[in-house]
PDB file of C-alpha atoms in Angstrom:
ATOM      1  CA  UNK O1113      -3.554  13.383 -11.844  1.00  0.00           C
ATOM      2  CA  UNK O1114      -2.947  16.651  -9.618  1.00  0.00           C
ATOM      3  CA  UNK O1115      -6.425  15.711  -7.698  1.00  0.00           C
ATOM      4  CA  UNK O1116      -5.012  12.186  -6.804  1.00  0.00           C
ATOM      5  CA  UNK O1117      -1.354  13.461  -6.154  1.00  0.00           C
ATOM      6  CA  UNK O1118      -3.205  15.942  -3.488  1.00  0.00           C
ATOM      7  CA  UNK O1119      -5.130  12.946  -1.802  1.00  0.00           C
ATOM      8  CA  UNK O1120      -2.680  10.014  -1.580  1.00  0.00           C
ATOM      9  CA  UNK O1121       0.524  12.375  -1.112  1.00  0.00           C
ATOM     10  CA  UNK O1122      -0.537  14.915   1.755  1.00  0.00           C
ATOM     11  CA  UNK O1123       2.087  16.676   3.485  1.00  0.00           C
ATOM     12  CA  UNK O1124       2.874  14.589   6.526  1.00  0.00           C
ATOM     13  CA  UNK O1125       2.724  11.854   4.220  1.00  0.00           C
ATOM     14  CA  UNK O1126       5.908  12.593   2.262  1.00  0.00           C
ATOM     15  CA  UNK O1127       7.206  14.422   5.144  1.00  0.00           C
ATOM     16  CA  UNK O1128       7.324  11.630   8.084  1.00  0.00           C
ATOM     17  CA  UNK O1129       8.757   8.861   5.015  1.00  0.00           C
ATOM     18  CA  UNK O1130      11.736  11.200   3.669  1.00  0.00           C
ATOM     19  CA  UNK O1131      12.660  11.206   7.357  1.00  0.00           C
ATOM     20  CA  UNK O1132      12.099   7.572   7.624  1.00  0.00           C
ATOM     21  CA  UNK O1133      14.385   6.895   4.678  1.00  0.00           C
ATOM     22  CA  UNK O1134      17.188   9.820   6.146  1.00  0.00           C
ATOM     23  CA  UNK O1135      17.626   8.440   9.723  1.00  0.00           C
ATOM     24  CA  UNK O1136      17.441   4.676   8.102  1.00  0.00           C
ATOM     25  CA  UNK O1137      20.689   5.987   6.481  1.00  0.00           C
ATOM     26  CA  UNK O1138      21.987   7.480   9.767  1.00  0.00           C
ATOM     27  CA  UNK O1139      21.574   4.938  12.250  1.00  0.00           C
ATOM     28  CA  UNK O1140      21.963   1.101   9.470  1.00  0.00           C
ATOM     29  CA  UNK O1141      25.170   0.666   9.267  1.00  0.00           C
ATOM     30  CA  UNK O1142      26.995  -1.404   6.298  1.00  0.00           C
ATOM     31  CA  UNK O1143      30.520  -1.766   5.316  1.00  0.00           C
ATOM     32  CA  UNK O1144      29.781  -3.287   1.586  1.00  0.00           C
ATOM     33  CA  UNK O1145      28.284  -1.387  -0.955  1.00  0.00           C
ATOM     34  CA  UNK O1146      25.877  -4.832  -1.585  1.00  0.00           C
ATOM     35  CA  UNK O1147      24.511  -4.739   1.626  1.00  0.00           C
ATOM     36  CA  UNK O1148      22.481  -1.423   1.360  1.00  0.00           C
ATOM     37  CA  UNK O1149      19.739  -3.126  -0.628  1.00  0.00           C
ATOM     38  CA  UNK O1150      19.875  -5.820   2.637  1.00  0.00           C
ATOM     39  CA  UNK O1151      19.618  -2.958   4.797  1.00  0.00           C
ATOM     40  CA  UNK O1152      17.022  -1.028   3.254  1.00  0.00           C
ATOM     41  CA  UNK O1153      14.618  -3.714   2.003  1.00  0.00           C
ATOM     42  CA  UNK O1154      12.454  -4.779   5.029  1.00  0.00           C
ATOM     43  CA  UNK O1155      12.273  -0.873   6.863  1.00  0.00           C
ATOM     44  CA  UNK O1156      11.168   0.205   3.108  1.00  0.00           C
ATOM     45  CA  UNK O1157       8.454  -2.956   3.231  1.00  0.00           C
ATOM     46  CA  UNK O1158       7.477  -1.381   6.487  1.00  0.00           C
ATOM     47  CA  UNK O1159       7.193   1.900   5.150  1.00  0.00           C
ATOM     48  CA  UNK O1160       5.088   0.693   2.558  1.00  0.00           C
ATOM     49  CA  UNK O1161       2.674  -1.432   4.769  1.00  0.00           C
ATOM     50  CA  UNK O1162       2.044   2.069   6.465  1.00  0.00           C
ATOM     51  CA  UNK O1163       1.854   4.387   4.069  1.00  0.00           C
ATOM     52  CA  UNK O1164      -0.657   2.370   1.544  1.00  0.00           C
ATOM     53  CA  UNK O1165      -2.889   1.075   3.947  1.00  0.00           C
ATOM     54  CA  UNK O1166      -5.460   4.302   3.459  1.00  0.00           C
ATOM     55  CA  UNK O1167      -6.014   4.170  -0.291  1.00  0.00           C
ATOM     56  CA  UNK O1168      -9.259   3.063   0.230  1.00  0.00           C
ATOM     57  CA  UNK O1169     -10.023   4.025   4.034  1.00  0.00           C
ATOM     58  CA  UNK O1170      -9.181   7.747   2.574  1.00  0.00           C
ATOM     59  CA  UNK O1171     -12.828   8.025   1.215  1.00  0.00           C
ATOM     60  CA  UNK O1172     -14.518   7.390   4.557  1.00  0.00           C
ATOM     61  CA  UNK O1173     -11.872   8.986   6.890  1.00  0.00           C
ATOM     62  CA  UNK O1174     -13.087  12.327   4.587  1.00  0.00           C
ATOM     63  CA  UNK O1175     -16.654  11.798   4.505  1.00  0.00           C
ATOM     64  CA  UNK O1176     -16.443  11.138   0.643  1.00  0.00           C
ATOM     65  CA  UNK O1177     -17.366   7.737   0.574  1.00  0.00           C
ATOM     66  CA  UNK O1178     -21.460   8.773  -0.710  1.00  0.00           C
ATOM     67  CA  UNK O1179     -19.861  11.051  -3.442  1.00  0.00           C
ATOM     68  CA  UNK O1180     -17.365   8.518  -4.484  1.00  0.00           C
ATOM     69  CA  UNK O1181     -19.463   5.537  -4.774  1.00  0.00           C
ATOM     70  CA  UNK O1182     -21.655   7.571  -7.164  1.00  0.00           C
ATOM     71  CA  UNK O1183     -18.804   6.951 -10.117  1.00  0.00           C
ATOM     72  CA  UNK O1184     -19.079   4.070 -12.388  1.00  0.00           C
ATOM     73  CA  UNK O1185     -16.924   1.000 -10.405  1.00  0.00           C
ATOM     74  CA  UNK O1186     -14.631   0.801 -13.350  1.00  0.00           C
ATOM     75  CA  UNK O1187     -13.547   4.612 -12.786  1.00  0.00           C
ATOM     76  CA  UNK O1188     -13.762   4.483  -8.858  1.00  0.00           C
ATOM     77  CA  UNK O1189     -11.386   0.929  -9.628  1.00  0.00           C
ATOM     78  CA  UNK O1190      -9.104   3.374 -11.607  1.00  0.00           C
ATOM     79  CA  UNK O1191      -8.821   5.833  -9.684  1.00  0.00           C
ATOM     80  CA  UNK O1192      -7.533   3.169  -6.318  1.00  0.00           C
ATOM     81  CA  UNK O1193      -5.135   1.845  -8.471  1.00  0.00           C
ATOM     82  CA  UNK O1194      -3.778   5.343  -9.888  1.00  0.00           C
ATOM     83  CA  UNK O1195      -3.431   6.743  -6.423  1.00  0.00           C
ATOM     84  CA  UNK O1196      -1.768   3.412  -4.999  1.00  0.00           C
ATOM     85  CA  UNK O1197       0.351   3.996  -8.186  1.00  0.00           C
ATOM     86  CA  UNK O1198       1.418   7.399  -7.241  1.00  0.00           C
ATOM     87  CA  UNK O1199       2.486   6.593  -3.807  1.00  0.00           C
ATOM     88  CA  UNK O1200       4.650   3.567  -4.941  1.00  0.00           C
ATOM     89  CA  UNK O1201       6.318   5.949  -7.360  1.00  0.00           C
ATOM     90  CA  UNK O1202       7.239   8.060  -4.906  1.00  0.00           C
ATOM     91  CA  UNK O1203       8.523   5.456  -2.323  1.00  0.00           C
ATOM     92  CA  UNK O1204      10.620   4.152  -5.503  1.00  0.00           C
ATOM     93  CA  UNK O1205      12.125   7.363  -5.829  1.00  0.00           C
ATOM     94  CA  UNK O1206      12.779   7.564  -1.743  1.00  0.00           C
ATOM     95  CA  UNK O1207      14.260   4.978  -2.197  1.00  0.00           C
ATOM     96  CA  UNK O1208      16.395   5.563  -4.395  1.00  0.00           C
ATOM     97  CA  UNK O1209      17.594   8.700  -2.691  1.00  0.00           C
ATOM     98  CA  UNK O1210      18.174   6.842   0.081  1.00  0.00           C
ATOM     99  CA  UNK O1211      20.605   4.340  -1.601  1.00  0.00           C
ATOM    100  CA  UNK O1212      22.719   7.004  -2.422  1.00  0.00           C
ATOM    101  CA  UNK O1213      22.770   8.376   1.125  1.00  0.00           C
ATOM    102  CA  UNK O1214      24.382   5.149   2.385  1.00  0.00           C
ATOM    103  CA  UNK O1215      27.291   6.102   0.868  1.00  0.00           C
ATOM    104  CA  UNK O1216      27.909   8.542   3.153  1.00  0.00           C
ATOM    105  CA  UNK O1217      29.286   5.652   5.259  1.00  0.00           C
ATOM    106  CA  UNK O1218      31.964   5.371   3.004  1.00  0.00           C
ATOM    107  CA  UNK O1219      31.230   1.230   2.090  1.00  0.00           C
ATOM    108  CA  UNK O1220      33.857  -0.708   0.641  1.00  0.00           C
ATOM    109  CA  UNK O1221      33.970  -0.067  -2.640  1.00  0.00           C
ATOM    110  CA  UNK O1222      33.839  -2.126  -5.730  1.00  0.00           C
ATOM    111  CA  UNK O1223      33.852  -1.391  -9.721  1.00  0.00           C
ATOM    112  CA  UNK O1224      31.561   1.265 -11.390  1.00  0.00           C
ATOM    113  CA  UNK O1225      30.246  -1.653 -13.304  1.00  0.00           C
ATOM    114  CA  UNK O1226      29.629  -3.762 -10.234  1.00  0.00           C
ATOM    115  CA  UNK O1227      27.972  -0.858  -8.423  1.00  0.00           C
ATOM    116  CA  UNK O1228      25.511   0.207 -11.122  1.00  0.00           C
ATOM    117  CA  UNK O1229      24.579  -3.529 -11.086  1.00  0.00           C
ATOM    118  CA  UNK O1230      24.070  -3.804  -7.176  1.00  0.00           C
ATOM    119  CA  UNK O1231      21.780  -0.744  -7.589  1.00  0.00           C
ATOM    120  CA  UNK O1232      20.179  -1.829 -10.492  1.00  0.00           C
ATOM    121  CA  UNK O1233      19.124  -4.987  -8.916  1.00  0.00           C
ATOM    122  CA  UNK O1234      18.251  -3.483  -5.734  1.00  0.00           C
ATOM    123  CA  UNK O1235      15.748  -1.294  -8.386  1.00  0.00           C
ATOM    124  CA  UNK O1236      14.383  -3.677  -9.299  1.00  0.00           C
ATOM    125  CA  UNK O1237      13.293  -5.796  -6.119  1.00  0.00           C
ATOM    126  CA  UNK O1238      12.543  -2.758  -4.328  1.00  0.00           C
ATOM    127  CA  UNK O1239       9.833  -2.132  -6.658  1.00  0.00           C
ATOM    128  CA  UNK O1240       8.419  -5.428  -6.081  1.00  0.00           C
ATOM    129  CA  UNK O1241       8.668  -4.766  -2.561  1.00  0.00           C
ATOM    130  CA  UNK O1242       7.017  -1.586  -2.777  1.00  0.00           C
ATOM    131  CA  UNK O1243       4.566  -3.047  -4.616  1.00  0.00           C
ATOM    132  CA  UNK O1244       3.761  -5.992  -2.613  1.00  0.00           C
ATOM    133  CA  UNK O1245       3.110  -5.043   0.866  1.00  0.00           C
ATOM    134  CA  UNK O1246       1.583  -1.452  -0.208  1.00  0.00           C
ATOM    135  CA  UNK O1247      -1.354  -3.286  -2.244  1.00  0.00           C
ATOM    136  CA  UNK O1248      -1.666  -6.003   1.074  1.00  0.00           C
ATOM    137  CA  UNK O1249      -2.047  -3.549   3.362  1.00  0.00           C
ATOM    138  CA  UNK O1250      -4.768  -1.416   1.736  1.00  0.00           C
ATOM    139  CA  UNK O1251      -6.464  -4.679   0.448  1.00  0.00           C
ATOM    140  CA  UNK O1252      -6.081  -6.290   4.168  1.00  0.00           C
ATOM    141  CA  UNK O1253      -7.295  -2.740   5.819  1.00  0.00           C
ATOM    142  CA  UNK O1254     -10.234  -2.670   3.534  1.00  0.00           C
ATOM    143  CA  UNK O1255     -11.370  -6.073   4.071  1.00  0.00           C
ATOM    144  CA  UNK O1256     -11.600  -6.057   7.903  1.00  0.00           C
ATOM    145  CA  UNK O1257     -12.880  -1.761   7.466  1.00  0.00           C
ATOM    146  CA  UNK O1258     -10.460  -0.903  10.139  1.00  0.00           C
ATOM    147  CA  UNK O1259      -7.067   0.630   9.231  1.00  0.00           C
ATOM    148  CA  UNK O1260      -5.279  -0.530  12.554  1.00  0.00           C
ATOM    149  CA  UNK O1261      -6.399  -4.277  12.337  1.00  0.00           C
ATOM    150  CA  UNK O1262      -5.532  -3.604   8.190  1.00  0.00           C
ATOM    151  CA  UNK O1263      -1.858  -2.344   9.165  1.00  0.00           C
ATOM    152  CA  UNK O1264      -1.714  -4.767  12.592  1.00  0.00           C
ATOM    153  CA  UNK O1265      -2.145  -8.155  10.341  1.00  0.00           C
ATOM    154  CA  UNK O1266      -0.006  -7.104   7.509  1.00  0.00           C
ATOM    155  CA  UNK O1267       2.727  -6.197   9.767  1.00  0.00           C
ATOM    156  CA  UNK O1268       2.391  -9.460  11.615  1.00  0.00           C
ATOM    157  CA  UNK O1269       2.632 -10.822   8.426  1.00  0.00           C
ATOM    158  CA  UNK O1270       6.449  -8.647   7.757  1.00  0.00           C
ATOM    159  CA  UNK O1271       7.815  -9.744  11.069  1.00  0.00           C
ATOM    160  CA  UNK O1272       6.803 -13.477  10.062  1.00  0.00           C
ATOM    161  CA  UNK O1273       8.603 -13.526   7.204  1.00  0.00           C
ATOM    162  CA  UNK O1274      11.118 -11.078   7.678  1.00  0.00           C
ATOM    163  CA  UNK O1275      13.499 -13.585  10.272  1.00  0.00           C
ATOM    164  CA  UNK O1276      15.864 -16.395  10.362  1.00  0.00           C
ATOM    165  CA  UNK O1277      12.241 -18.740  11.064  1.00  0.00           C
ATOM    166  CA  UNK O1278      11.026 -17.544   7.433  1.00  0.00           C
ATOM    167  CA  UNK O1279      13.913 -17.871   5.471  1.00  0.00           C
ATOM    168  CA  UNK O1280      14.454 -21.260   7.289  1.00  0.00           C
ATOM    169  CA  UNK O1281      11.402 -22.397   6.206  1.00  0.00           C
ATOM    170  CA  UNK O1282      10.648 -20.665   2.750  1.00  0.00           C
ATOM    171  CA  UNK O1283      13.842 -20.021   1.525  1.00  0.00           C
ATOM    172  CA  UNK O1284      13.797 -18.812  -2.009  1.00  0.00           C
ATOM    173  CA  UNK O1285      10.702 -18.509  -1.781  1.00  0.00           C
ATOM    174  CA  UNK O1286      10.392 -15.781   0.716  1.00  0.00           C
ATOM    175  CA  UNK O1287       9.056 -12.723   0.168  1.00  0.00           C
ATOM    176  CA  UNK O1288      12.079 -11.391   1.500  1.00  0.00           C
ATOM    177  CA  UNK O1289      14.621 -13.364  -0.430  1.00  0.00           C
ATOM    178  CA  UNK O1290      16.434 -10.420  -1.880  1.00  0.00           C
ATOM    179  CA  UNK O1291      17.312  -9.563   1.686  1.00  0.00           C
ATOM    180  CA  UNK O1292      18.519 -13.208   2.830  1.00  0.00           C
ATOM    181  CA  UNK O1293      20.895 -14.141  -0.545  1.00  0.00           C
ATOM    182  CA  UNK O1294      24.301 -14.454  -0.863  1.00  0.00           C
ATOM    183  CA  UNK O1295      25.143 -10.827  -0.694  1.00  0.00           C
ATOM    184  CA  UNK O1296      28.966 -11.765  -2.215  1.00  0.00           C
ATOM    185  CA  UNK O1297      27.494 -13.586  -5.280  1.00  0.00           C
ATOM    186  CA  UNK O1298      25.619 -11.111  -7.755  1.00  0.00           C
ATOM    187  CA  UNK O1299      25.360 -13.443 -10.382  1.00  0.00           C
ATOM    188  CA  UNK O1300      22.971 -15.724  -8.064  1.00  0.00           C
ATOM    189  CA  UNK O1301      19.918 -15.017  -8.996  1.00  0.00           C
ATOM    190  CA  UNK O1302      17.675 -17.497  -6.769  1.00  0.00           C
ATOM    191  CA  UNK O1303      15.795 -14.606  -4.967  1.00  0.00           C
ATOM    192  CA  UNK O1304      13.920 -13.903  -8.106  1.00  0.00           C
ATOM    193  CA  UNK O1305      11.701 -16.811  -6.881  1.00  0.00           C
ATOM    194  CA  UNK O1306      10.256 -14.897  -4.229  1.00  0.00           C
ATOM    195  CA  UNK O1307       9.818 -11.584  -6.292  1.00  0.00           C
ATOM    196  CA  UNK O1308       7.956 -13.253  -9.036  1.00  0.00           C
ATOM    197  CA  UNK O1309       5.840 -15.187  -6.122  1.00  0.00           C
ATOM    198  CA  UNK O1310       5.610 -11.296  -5.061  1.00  0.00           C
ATOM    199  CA  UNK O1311       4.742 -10.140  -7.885  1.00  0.00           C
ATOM    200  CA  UNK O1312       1.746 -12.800  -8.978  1.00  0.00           C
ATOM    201  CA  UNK O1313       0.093 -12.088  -5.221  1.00  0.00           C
ATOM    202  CA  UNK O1314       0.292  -8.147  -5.991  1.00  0.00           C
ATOM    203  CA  UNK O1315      -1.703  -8.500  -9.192  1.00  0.00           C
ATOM    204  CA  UNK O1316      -4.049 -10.390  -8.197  1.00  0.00           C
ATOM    205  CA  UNK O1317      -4.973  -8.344  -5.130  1.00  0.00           C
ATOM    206  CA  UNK O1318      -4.977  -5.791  -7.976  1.00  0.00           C
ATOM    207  CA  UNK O1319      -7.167  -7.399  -9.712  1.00  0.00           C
ATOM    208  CA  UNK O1320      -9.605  -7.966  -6.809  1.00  0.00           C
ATOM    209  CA  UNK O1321     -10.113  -4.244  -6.322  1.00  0.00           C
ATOM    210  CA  UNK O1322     -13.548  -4.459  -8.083  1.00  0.00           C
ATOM    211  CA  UNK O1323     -14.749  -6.712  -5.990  1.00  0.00           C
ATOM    212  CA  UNK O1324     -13.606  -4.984  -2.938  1.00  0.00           C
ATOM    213  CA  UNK O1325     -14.936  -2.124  -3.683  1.00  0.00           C
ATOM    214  CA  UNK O1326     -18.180  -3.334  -4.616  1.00  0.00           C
ATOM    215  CA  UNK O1327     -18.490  -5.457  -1.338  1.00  0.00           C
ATOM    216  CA  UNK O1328     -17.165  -2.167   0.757  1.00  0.00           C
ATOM    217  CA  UNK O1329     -19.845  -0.180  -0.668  1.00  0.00           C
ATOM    218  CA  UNK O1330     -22.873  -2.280   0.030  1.00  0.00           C
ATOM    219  CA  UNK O1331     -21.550  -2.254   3.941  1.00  0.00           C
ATOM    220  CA  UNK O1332     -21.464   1.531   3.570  1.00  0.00           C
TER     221      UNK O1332
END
């Protein structure tokens, strides 16, 4: 687990998204405690698009694609998916520092019940976030072998659906429906549409890891 850590979380890494997450908290402002999961959703998306997209690319950007492809696919498959899961636990927990840094702005406050529920929920789709465009961008990067066309289409793909044109159209649906719901009404629970939609697309691009990495090797 330390050997993966050290590959998927170099310095800069964790360096350049803490700041990401701080000045997101500077410069966003909110008056409502239940907009801070509005605010924070898409950037973190972004952040995720970015910082995911060279779980695979990492083996050829350090010359260790010949040494790496000598593993059994089931354990090179396992190890992708390990390292992809230590970088979304640490963008969870970035996160979730960075929720509590809103509060610096002093937002209008509401019930200690009501506030463990906003974060809670905010959890909760941030994870799915997290989870969603990290695993499209490495998948996307992989399959055209370039990390900039990878992080170019997946980010086309973010500003797409992240607007008033996407929510128009999709709805609940979105991708981003946590961000567009009724922010007043926590007890509507229509975004979990999108999350679940989310959540089906990021398992099977999961799933689809073999494959890739069978079809990235034989182009090696």
């Amino acid at each position: 687990m330390r050997k993966e850590m050290k590959i998927c979380l170099p310095v800069y890494k964790v360096l350049y998204s803490v700041a990401f997450i701080v000045i997101l908290s500077i410069i966003r402002g909110i008056s409502r405690v239940s907009e801070i999961g509005l605010a924070m959703e898409p950037p973190v998306g972004l952040l995720a698009l970015v910082f995911c997209a060279d779980t695979y690319w990492i083996e050829i950007q350090s010359k260790r694609a010949e040494v790496f492809k000598l593993c059994p696919l089931k354990k090179q498959a396992g190890a992708v998916r390990k390292r992809l899961a230590i970088q979304m636990v640490f963008l969870t927990g970035c996160s979730a520092m960075g929720y509590g840094m809103f509060y610096w702005q002093k937002p209008m406050a509401v019930t200690g019940g009501e506030q463990l529920a906003e974060f809670l929920v905010f959890l909760a789709a941030i994870i799915v976030t997290i989870m969603f465009w990290g695993t499209l961008s490495m998948t996307i990067c992989n399959i055209f072998r370039n990390i900039w066309a990878g992080i170019g289409c997946a980010l086309f793909l973010w500003m797409t659906l992240n607007s008033q044109a996407g929510d128009r159209i999709l709805g609940k649906y979105n991708i981003f429906s946590y961000t567009f719901r009724d922010s007043y009404d926590i007890t509507n629970l229509s975004w979990l549409w999108g999350k679940s939609i989310s959540l089906l697309i990021t398992l099977a691009l999961a799933a689809a890891v073999p494959l890739i990495l069978k079809k990235r090797e034989a182009a090696l």
